[in-house]
CSV table of C-alpha atoms in Angstrom, one decimal:
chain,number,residue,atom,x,y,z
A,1,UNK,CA,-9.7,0.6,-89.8
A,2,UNK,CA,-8.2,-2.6,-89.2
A,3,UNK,CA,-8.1,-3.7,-85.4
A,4,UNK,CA,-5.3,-6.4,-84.3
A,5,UNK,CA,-6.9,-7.7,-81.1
A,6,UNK,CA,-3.8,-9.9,-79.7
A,7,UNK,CA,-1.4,-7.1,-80.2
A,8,UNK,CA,-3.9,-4.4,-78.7
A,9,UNK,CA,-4.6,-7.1,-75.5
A,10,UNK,CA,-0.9,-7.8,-75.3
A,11,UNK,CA,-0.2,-4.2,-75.1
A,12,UNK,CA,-2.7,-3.4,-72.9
A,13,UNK,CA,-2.0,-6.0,-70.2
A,14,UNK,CA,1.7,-4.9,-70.3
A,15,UNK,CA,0.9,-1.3,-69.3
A,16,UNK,CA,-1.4,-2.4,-66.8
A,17,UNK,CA,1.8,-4.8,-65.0
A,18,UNK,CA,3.9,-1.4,-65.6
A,19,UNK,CA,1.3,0.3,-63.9
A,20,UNK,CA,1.0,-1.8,-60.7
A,21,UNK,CA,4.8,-1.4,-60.4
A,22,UNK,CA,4.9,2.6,-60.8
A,23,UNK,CA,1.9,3.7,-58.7
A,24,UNK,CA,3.3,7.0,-57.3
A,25,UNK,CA,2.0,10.1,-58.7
A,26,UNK,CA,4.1,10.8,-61.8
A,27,UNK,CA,5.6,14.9,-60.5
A,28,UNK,CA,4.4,16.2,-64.6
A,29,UNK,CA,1.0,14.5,-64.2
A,30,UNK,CA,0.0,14.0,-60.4
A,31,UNK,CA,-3.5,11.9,-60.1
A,32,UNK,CA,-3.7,15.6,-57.1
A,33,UNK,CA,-4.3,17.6,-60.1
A,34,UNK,CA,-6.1,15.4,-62.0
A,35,UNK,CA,-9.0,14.7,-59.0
A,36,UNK,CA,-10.9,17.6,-58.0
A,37,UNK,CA,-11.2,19.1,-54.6
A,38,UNK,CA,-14.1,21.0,-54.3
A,39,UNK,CA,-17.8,20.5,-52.6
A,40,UNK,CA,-21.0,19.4,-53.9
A,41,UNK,CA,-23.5,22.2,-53.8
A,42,UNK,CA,-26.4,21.0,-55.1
A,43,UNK,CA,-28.1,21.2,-58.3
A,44,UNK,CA,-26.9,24.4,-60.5
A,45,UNK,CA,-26.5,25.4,-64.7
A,46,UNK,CA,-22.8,25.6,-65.7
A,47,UNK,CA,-23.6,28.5,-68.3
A,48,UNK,CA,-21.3,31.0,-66.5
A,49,UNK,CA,-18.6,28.4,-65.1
A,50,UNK,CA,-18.5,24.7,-64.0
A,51,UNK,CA,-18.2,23.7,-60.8
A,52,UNK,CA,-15.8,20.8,-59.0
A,53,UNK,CA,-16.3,18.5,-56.5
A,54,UNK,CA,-14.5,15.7,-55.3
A,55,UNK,CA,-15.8,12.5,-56.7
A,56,UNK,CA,-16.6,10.8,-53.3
A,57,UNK,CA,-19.2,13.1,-53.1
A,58,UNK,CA,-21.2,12.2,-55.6
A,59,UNK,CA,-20.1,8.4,-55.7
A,60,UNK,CA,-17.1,7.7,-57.9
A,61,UNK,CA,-14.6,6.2,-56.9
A,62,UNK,CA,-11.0,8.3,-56.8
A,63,UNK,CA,-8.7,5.2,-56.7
A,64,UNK,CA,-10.1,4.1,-59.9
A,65,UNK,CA,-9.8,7.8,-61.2
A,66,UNK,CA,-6.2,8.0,-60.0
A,67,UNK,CA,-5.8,4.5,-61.6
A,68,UNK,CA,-6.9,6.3,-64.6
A,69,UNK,CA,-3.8,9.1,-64.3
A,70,UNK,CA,-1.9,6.9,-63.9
A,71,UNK,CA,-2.6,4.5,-67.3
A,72,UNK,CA,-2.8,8.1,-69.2
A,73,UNK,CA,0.8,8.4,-68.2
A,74,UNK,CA,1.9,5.0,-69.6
A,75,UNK,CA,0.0,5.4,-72.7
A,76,UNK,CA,1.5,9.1,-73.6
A,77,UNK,CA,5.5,6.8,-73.3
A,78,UNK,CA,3.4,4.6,-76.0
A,79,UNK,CA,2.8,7.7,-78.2
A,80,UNK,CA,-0.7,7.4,-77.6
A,81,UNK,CA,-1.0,10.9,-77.6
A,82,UNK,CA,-3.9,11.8,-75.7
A,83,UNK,CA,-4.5,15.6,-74.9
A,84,UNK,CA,-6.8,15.7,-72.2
A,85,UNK,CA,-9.8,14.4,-70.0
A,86,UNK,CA,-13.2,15.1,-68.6
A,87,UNK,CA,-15.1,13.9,-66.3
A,88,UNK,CA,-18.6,15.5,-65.1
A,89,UNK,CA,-20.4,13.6,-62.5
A,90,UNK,CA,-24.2,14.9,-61.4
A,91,UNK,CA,-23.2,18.5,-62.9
A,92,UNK,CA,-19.7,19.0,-61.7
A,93,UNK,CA,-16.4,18.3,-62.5
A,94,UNK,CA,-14.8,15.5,-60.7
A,95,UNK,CA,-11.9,14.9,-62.9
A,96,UNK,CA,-9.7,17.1,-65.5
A,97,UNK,CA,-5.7,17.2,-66.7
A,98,UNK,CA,-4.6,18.7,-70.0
A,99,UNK,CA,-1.7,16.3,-71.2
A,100,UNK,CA,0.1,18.2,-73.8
A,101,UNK,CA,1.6,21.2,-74.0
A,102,UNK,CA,-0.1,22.1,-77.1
A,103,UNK,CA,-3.3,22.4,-75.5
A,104,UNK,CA,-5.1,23.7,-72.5
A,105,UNK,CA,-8.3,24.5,-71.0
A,106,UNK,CA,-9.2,27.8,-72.7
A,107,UNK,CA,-7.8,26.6,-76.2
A,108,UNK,CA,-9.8,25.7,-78.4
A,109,UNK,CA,-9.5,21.8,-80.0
A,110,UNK,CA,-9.8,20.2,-83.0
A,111,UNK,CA,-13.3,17.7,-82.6
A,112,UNK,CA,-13.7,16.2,-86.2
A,113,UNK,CA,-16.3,14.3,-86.6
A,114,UNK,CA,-18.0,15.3,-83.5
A,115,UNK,CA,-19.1,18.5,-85.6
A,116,UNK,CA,-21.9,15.5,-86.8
A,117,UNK,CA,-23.7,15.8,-83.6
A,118,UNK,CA,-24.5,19.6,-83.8
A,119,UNK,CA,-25.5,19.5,-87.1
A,120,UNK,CA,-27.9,16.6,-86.1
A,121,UNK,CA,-28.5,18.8,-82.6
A,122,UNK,CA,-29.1,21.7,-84.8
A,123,UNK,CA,-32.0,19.8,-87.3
A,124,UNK,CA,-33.9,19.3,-84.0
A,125,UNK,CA,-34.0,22.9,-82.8
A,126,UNK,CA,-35.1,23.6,-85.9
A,127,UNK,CA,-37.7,20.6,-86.1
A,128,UNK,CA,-38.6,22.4,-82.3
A,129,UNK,CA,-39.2,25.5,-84.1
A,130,UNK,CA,-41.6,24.2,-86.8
A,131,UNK,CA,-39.1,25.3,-89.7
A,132,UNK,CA,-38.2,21.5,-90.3
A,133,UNK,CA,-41.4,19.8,-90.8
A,134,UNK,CA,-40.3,16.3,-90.4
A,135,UNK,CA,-37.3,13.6,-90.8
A,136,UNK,CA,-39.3,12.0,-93.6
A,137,UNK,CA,-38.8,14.8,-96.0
A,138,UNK,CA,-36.8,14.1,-98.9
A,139,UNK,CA,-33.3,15.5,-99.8
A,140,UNK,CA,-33.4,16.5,-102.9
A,141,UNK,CA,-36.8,18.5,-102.6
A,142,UNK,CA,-34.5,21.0,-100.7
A,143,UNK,CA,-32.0,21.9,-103.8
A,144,UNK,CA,-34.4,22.5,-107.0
A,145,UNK,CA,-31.2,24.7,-108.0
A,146,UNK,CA,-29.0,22.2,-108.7
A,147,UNK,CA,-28.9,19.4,-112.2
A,148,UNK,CA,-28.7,16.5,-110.1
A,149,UNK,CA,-26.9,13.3,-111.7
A,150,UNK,CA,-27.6,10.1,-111.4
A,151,UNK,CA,-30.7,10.2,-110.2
A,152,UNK,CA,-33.0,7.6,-109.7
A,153,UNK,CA,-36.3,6.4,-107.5
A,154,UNK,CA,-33.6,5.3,-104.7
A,155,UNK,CA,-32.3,8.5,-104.8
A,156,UNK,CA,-35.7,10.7,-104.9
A,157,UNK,CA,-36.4,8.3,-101.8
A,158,UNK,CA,-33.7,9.5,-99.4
A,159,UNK,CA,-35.0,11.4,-96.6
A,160,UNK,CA,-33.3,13.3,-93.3
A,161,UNK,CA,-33.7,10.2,-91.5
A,162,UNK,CA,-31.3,8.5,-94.1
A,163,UNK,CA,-29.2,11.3,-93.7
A,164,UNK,CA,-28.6,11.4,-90.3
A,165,UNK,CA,-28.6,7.8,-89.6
A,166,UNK,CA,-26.0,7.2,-92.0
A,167,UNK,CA,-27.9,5.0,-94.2
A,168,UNK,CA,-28.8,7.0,-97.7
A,169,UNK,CA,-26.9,4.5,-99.9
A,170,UNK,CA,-25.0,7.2,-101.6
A,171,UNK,CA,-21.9,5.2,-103.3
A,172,UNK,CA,-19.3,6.4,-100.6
A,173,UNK,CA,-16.3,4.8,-99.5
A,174,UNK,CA,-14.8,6.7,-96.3
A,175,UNK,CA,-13.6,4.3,-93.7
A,176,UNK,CA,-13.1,1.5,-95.9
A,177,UNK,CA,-10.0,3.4,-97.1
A,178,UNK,CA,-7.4,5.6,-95.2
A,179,UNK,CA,-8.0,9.1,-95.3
A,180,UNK,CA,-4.7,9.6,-97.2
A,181,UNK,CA,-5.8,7.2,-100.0
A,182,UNK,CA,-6.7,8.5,-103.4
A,183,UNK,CA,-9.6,6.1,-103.4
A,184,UNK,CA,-11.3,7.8,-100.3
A,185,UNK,CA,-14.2,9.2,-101.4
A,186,UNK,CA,-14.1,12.0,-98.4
A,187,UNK,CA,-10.5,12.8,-99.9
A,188,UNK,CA,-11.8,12.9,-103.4
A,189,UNK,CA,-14.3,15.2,-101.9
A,190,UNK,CA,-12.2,17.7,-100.1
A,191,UNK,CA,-9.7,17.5,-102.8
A,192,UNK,CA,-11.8,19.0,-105.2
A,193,UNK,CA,-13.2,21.7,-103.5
A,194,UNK,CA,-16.8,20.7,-104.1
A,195,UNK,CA,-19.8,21.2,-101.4
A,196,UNK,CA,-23.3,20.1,-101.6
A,197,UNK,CA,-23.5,19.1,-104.8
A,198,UNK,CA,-20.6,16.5,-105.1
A,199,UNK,CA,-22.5,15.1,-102.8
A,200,UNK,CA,-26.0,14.9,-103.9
A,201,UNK,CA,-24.3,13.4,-107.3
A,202,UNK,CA,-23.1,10.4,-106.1
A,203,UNK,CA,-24.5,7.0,-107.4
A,204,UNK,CA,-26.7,4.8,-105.4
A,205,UNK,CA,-25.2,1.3,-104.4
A,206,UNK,CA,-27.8,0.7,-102.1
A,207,UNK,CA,-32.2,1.2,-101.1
A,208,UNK,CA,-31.9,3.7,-98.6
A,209,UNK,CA,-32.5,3.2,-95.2
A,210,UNK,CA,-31.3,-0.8,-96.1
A,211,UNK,CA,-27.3,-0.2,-95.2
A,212,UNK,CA,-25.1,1.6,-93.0
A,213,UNK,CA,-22.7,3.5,-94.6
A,214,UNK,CA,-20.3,6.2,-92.6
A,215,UNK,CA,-20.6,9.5,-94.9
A,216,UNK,CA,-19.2,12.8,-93.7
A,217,UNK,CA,-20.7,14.4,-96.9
A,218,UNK,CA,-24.4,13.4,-96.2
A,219,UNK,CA,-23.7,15.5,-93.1
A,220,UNK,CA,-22.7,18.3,-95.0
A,221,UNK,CA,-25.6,18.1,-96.8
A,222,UNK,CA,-27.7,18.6,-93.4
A,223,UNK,CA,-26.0,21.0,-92.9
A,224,UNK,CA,-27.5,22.6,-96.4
A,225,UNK,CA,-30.8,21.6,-95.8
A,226,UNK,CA,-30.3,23.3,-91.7
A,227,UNK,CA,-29.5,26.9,-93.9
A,228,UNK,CA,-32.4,26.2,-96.8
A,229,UNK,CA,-35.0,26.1,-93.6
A,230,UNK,CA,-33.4,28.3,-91.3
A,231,UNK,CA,-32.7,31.1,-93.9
A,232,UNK,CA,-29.2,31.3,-91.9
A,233,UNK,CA,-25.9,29.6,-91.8
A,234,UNK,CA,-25.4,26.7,-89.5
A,235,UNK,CA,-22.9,28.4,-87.3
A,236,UNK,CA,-24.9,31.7,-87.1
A,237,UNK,CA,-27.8,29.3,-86.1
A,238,UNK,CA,-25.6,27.2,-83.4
A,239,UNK,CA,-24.5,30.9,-82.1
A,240,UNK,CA,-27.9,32.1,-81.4
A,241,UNK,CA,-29.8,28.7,-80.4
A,242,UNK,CA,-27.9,26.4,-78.9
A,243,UNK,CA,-24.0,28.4,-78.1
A,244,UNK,CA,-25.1,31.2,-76.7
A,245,UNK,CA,-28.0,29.4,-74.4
A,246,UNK,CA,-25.4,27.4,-73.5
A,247,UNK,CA,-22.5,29.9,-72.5
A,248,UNK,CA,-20.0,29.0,-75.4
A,249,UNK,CA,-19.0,32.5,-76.2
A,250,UNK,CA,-15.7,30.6,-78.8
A,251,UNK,CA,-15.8,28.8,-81.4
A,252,UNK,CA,-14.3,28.0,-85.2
A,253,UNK,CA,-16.6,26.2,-87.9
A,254,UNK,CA,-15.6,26.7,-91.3
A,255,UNK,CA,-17.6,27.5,-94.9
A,256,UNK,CA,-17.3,25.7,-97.9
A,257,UNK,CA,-16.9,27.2,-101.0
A,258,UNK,CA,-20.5,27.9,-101.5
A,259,UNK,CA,-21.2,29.3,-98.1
A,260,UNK,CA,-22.2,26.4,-96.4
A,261,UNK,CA,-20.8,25.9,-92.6
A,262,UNK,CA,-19.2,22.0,-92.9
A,263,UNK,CA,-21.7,19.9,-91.3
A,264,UNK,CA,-19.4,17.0,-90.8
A,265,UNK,CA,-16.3,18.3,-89.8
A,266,UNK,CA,-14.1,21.2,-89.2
A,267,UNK,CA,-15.4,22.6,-85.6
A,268,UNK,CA,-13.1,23.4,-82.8
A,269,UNK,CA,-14.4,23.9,-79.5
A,270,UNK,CA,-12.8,24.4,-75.7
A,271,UNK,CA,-13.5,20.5,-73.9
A,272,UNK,CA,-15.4,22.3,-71.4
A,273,UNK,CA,-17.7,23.7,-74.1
A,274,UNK,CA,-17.8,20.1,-75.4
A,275,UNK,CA,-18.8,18.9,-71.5
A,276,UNK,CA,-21.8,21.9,-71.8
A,277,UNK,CA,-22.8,20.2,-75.4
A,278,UNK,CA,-23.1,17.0,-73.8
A,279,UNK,CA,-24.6,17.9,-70.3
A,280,UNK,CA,-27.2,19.5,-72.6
A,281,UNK,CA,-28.1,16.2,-74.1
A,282,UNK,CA,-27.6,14.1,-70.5
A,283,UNK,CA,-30.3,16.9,-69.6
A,284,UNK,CA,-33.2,16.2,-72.3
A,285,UNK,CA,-32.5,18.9,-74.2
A,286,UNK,CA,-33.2,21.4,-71.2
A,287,UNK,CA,-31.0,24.0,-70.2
A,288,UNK,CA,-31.6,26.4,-67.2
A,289,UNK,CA,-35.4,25.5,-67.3
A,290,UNK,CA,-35.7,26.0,-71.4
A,291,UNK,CA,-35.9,23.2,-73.9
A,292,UNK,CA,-33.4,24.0,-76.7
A,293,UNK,CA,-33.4,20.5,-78.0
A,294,UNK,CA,-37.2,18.6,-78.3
A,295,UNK,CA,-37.3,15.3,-76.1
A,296,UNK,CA,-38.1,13.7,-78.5
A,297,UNK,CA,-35.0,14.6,-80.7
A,298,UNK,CA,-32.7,13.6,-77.7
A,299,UNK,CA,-34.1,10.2,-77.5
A,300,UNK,CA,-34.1,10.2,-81.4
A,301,UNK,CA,-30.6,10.8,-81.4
A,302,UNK,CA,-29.5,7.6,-78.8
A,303,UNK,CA,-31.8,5.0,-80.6
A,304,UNK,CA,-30.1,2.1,-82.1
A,305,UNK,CA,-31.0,3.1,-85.6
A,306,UNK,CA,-28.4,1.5,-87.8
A,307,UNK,CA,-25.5,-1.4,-86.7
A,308,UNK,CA,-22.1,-0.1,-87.6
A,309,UNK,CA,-20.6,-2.0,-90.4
A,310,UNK,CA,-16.9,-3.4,-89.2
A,311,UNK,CA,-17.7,-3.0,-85.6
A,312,UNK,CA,-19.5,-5.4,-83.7
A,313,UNK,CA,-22.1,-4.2,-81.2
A,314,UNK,CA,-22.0,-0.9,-82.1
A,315,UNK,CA,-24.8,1.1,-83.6
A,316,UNK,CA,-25.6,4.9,-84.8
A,317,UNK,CA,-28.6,7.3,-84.1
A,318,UNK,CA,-28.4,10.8,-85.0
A,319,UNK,CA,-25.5,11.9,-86.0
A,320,UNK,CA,-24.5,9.8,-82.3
A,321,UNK,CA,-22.5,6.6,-82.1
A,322,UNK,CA,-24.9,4.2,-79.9
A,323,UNK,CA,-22.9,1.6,-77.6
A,324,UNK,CA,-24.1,-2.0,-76.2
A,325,UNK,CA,-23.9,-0.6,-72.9
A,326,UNK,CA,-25.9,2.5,-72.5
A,327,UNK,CA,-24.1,5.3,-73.7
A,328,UNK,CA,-23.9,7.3,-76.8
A,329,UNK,CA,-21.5,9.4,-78.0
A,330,UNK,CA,-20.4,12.8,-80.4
A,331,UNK,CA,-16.7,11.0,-81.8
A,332,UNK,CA,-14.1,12.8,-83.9
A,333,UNK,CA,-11.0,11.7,-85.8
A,334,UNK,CA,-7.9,10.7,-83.6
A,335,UNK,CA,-10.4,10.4,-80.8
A,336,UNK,CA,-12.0,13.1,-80.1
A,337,UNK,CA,-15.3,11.7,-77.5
A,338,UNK,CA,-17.8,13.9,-76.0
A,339,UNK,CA,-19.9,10.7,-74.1
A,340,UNK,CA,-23.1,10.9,-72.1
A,341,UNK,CA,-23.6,8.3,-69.5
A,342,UNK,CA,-27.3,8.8,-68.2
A,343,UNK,CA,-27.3,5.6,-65.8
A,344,UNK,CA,-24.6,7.4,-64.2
A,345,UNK,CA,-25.4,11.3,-64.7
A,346,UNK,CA,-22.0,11.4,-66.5
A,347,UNK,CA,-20.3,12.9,-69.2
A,348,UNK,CA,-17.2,12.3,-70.1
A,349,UNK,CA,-14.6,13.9,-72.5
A,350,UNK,CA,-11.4,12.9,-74.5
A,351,UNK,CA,-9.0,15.0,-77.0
A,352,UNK,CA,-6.7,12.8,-78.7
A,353,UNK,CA,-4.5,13.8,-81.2
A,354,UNK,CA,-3.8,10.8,-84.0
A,355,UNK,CA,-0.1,9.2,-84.2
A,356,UNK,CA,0.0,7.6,-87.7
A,357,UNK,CA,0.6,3.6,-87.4
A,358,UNK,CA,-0.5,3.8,-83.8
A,359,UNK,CA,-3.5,1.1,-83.9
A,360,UNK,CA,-3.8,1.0,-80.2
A,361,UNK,CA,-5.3,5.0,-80.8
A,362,UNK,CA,-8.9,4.4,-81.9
A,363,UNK,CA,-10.0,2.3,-79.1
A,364,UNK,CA,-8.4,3.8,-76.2
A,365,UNK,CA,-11.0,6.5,-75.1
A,366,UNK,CA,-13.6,3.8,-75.1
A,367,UNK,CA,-11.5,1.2,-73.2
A,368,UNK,CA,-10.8,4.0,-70.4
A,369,UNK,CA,-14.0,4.5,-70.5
A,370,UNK,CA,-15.4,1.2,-69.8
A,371,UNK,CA,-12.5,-0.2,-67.6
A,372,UNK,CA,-11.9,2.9,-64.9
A,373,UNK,CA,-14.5,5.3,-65.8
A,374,UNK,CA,-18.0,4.1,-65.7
A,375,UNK,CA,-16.9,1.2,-63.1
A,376,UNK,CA,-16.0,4.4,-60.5
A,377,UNK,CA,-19.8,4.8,-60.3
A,378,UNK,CA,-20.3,1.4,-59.5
């Protein structure tokens, strides 16, 4: 998607002036409710219920939090329509409002393309099972049932890891085009109805493994693989090894036609069942003393595997975008962020819901991110 930068920074800098001129509480959003009030306890497992603490106590900043509020407030009169925030610092909630009246804390949100990231967290239970023997086994070996076409020594050649890092050089055109245009190849996809297979028939444009290329269907196809060596459903797999571990007792994930649970898309979870998702990955995997996720998957999963094609320093793991500045990220459509900080023990969490023509939209998590969020730690 096409960025204008001088707009953006004009924009930006304007609400920022606004905001230095209106910095009493708003009475609909007060930075009161927004900072939490509790007491640090010490070290605990949020399965039942999180805890809150105010962020003094575990050093953040407040002022920059409220600043935070308060820049929310301006963006929502710019139709920046953001639903809500998280903020866990060292295991406890230091920060939370629910903007819209649409959603709130026990309902449960739209995440997108975040649904990538426990399909990828899914392959490495799996691999920490022994019923995935390795990222270097090859895709089509798992679907002797279907006539592929176009197949070729490229295509034999794709393996998981080309899968999940985004790089199997399937012809796919997804963000190149808006998802409303006919020549979108994930439109084309959903369109007709197809699963696994439109996907395993695409042509090869590329050697895989040589090109990033952003492919919602190639994590659909994990998602088949996750049910050929599972012998269960992706979302009855999630349910028993990583949601129900976890404490997330609610969720939606959809099935294709063929009976495969979408594996790039399509999840809706509550955004303190995303915080649990991402505190499990800030952890290493471990949760309450058990490792649900191998190590060695987590740190998989945050390398700089593949650069991002149209952004600059920006990069893509497992199923995880990869920033320059030590954080990785589950992201959805409109702006949906689940983010794990580990120099700061944080995770942080947006739901956004997309405003057509609003370019200002796709960077803003990020931005608060990086200009109030992580620089409350410092």
């Amino acid at each position: 998607m096409k960025q204008h930068p001088i707009l953006y920074a004009t924009l930006w800098l304007l609400s920022l002036t606004v905001a230095c001129e209106n910095y009493d509480d708003d009475p609909v959003f007060p930075a009161s409710d927004f900072i939490s009030n509790g007491t640090y306890k010490g070290e605990y497992w949020p399965t039942e219920t999180w805890r809150e603490c105010n962020p003094e106590e575990v050093g953040m900043d407040p002022k920059k939090l409220k600043e935070l509020n308060e820049e929310v407030r301006l963006l929502l009169e710019m139709h920046i329509d953001i639903h809500s925030i998280l903020i866990v610092k060292d295991g406890y909630i230091v920060a939370e409002q629910y903007y819209s009246d649409d959603y709130g804390p026990e309902d449960l949100h739209p995440i997108y393309s975040c649904t990538k990231s426990l399909t990828s967290a899914m392959l490495g239970i799996a691999s920490g099972l022994d019923q995935l023997q390795g990222v270097d086994q090859k895709m089509t070996s798992f679907f002797p049932e279907y006539d592929i076409q176009n197949m070729s020594d490229d295509k034999e050649a794709i393996s998981i890891e080309h899968l999940l890092t985004m790089s199997a050089g399937l012809e796919w055109y997804e963000l190149e085009y808006p998802y409303g245009d006919e020549r979108n190849t994930f439109r084309t996809w959903t369109d007709s109805g197809s699963g696994v297979k439109f996907v395993l028939d695409r042509p090869m444009v590329a050697v895989p493994g040589e090109e990033y290329s952003y492919n919602t269907g190639a994590s659909h196809v994990l998602s088949g693989i996750l049910q050929k060596v599972t012998g269960v459903r992706s979302d009855s797999f999630a349910m028993e090894r990583l949601f129900e571990p976890l404490g997330i007792d609610q969720y939606y994930w959809p099935v294709d036609g063929d009976g495969v649970a979408y594996g790039g898309s399509g999840v809706r979870l509550r955004p303190r069942d995303m915080a649990r998702f991402g505190y499990l990955y800030l952890r290493n995997g471990v949760w309450n003393g058990t490792q649900i996720i191998p190590e060695t998957w987590v740190n998989a999963s945050q390398q700089k595997h593949m650069a991002r094609k149209y952004i600059p320093n920006s990069y893509y793991g497992y199923q995880f975008w990869v920033s320059n500045y030590d954080t990785y990220s589950a992201v959805g459509y409109a702006g949906q962020w689940i983010t794990i900080v580990p120099e700061h023990n944080q995770v942080v969490i947006f739901n956004n819901n997309f405003v057509e023509g609003n370019e200002l939209q796709w960077n803003t998590p990020e931005r608060l991110l990086t200009t109030y969020i992580i620089p409350a730690c410092e």
